[in-house]
């Protein structure tokens, strides 16, 4: 079927979620934690997934579309949303932000988008050797679409001092607008590029210091969560 699933109590705040992992991604982030999902596979049959959802829908409140890059499968996501609407679920999308046109086809059904902002928008070469054309414009367009539709937007950056500096985080924070910004700890147990497998995982205190330093305009208030630190907009 080329779809993986798991249940999670962490991936949709306040909800138990069914996480659906899609195969394929146009980036090759050095720290990618799911390298086995990077090769694209077409999805031809959703019957097994629908049967599993029918049998277990009482167990979760939300579906999280993730991967890989989930928007490479926007038409499949649309089919899943239409099939599961009867269960009154919430829908969250994880994306690398490089597919605004595909996002438009499903944005009206989404409640939450987690958008990876991997580096300052003109410095993606720090994270991946494969930088698609117009990365900066596409990510900004993705942000605009999400905000225009009033969908909750979390921007996320995975941090290791081997690839990014605290100043890079400051640049990212200046260039985005979102409801929540999360700095994620780099984990070095499984990565795409083995040359960084020994790169240090930052401790939460280090991440907190970086966020405090660049949160000077008080646009955000800090919050903490397992292995992540973030700043959340004061509404
Ligand atoms: S971290 Fe995400 S965007 Fe980067 S290669 Fe892995 S799946 Fe793709």
PDB file of C-alpha atoms and ligand atoms in Angstrom, residues 22 24-35 37-38 66-70 95-98 116 118 127-128 156 158 192, ligand 1:
ATOM      1  CA  UNK A  22       3.758   8.924   2.963  1.00  0.00           C
ATOM      2  CA  UNK A  24       8.777  10.425  -1.141  1.00  0.00           C
ATOM      3  CA  UNK A  25      10.456  13.762  -0.523  1.00  0.00           C
ATOM      4  CA  UNK A  26      12.118  16.333  -2.752  1.00  0.00           C
ATOM      5  CA  UNK A  27      14.630  17.330  -0.060  1.00  0.00           C
ATOM      6  CA  UNK A  28      17.446  15.268   1.450  1.00  0.00           C
ATOM      7  CA  UNK A  29      17.997  16.934   4.830  1.00  0.00           C
ATOM      8  CA  UNK A  30      21.219  15.695   6.375  1.00  0.00           C
ATOM      9  CA  UNK A  31      19.453  15.030   9.683  1.00  0.00           C
ATOM     10  CA  UNK A  32      16.366  13.375   8.151  1.00  0.00           C
ATOM     11  CA  UNK A  33      15.035  10.983  10.747  1.00  0.00           C
ATOM     12  CA  UNK A  34      12.964   8.912   8.283  1.00  0.00           C
ATOM     13  CA  UNK A  35      15.422   8.154   5.442  1.00  0.00           C
ATOM     14  CA  UNK A  37      10.612   7.113   3.471  1.00  0.00           C
ATOM     15  CA  UNK A  38      12.490   9.326   1.010  1.00  0.00           C
ATOM     16  CA  UNK A  66       3.327  13.275   7.465  1.00  0.00           C
ATOM     17  CA  UNK A  67       6.263  11.549   5.791  1.00  0.00           C
ATOM     18  CA  UNK A  68       8.337  12.047   3.687  1.00  0.00           C
ATOM     19  CA  UNK A  69       6.692  15.070   2.117  1.00  0.00           C
ATOM     20  CA  UNK A  70       2.976  14.551   2.496  1.00  0.00           C
ATOM     21  CA  UNK A  95       5.130  19.830   5.186  1.00  0.00           C
ATOM     22  CA  UNK A  96       8.471  21.167   4.001  1.00  0.00           C
ATOM     23  CA  UNK A  97       6.613  24.127   2.475  1.00  0.00           C
ATOM     24  CA  UNK A  98       7.752  23.618  -1.108  1.00  0.00           C
ATOM     25  CA  UNK A 116       9.472  23.055   8.566  1.00  0.00           C
ATOM     26  CA  UNK A 118      14.892  24.390   8.073  1.00  0.00           C
ATOM     27  CA  UNK A 127      20.887  21.560   5.586  1.00  0.00           C
ATOM     28  CA  UNK A 128      20.687  19.745   2.254  1.00  0.00           C
ATOM     29  CA  UNK A 156       9.585  24.271  13.200  1.00  0.00           C
ATOM     30  CA  UNK A 158      15.546  21.196  13.857  1.00  0.00           C
ATOM     31  CA  UNK A 192      20.176  10.439   6.210  1.00  0.00           C
TER      32      UNK A 192
HETATM   33  S1  LIG B   1      13.467  15.865   7.132  1.00  0.00           S
HETATM   34 FE1  LIG B   1      11.484  16.004   6.100  1.00  0.00          FE
HETATM   35  S2  LIG B   1      11.844  17.443   4.405  1.00  0.00           S
HETATM   36 FE2  LIG B   1      13.851  16.736   5.089  1.00  0.00          FE
HETATM   37  S3  LIG B   1      14.339  14.984   3.788  1.00  0.00           S
HETATM   38 FE3  LIG B   1      13.379  14.157   5.641  1.00  0.00          FE
HETATM   39  S4  LIG B   1      11.201  14.003   5.103  1.00  0.00           S
HETATM   40 FE4  LIG B   1      12.163  15.367   3.587  1.00  0.00          FE
END
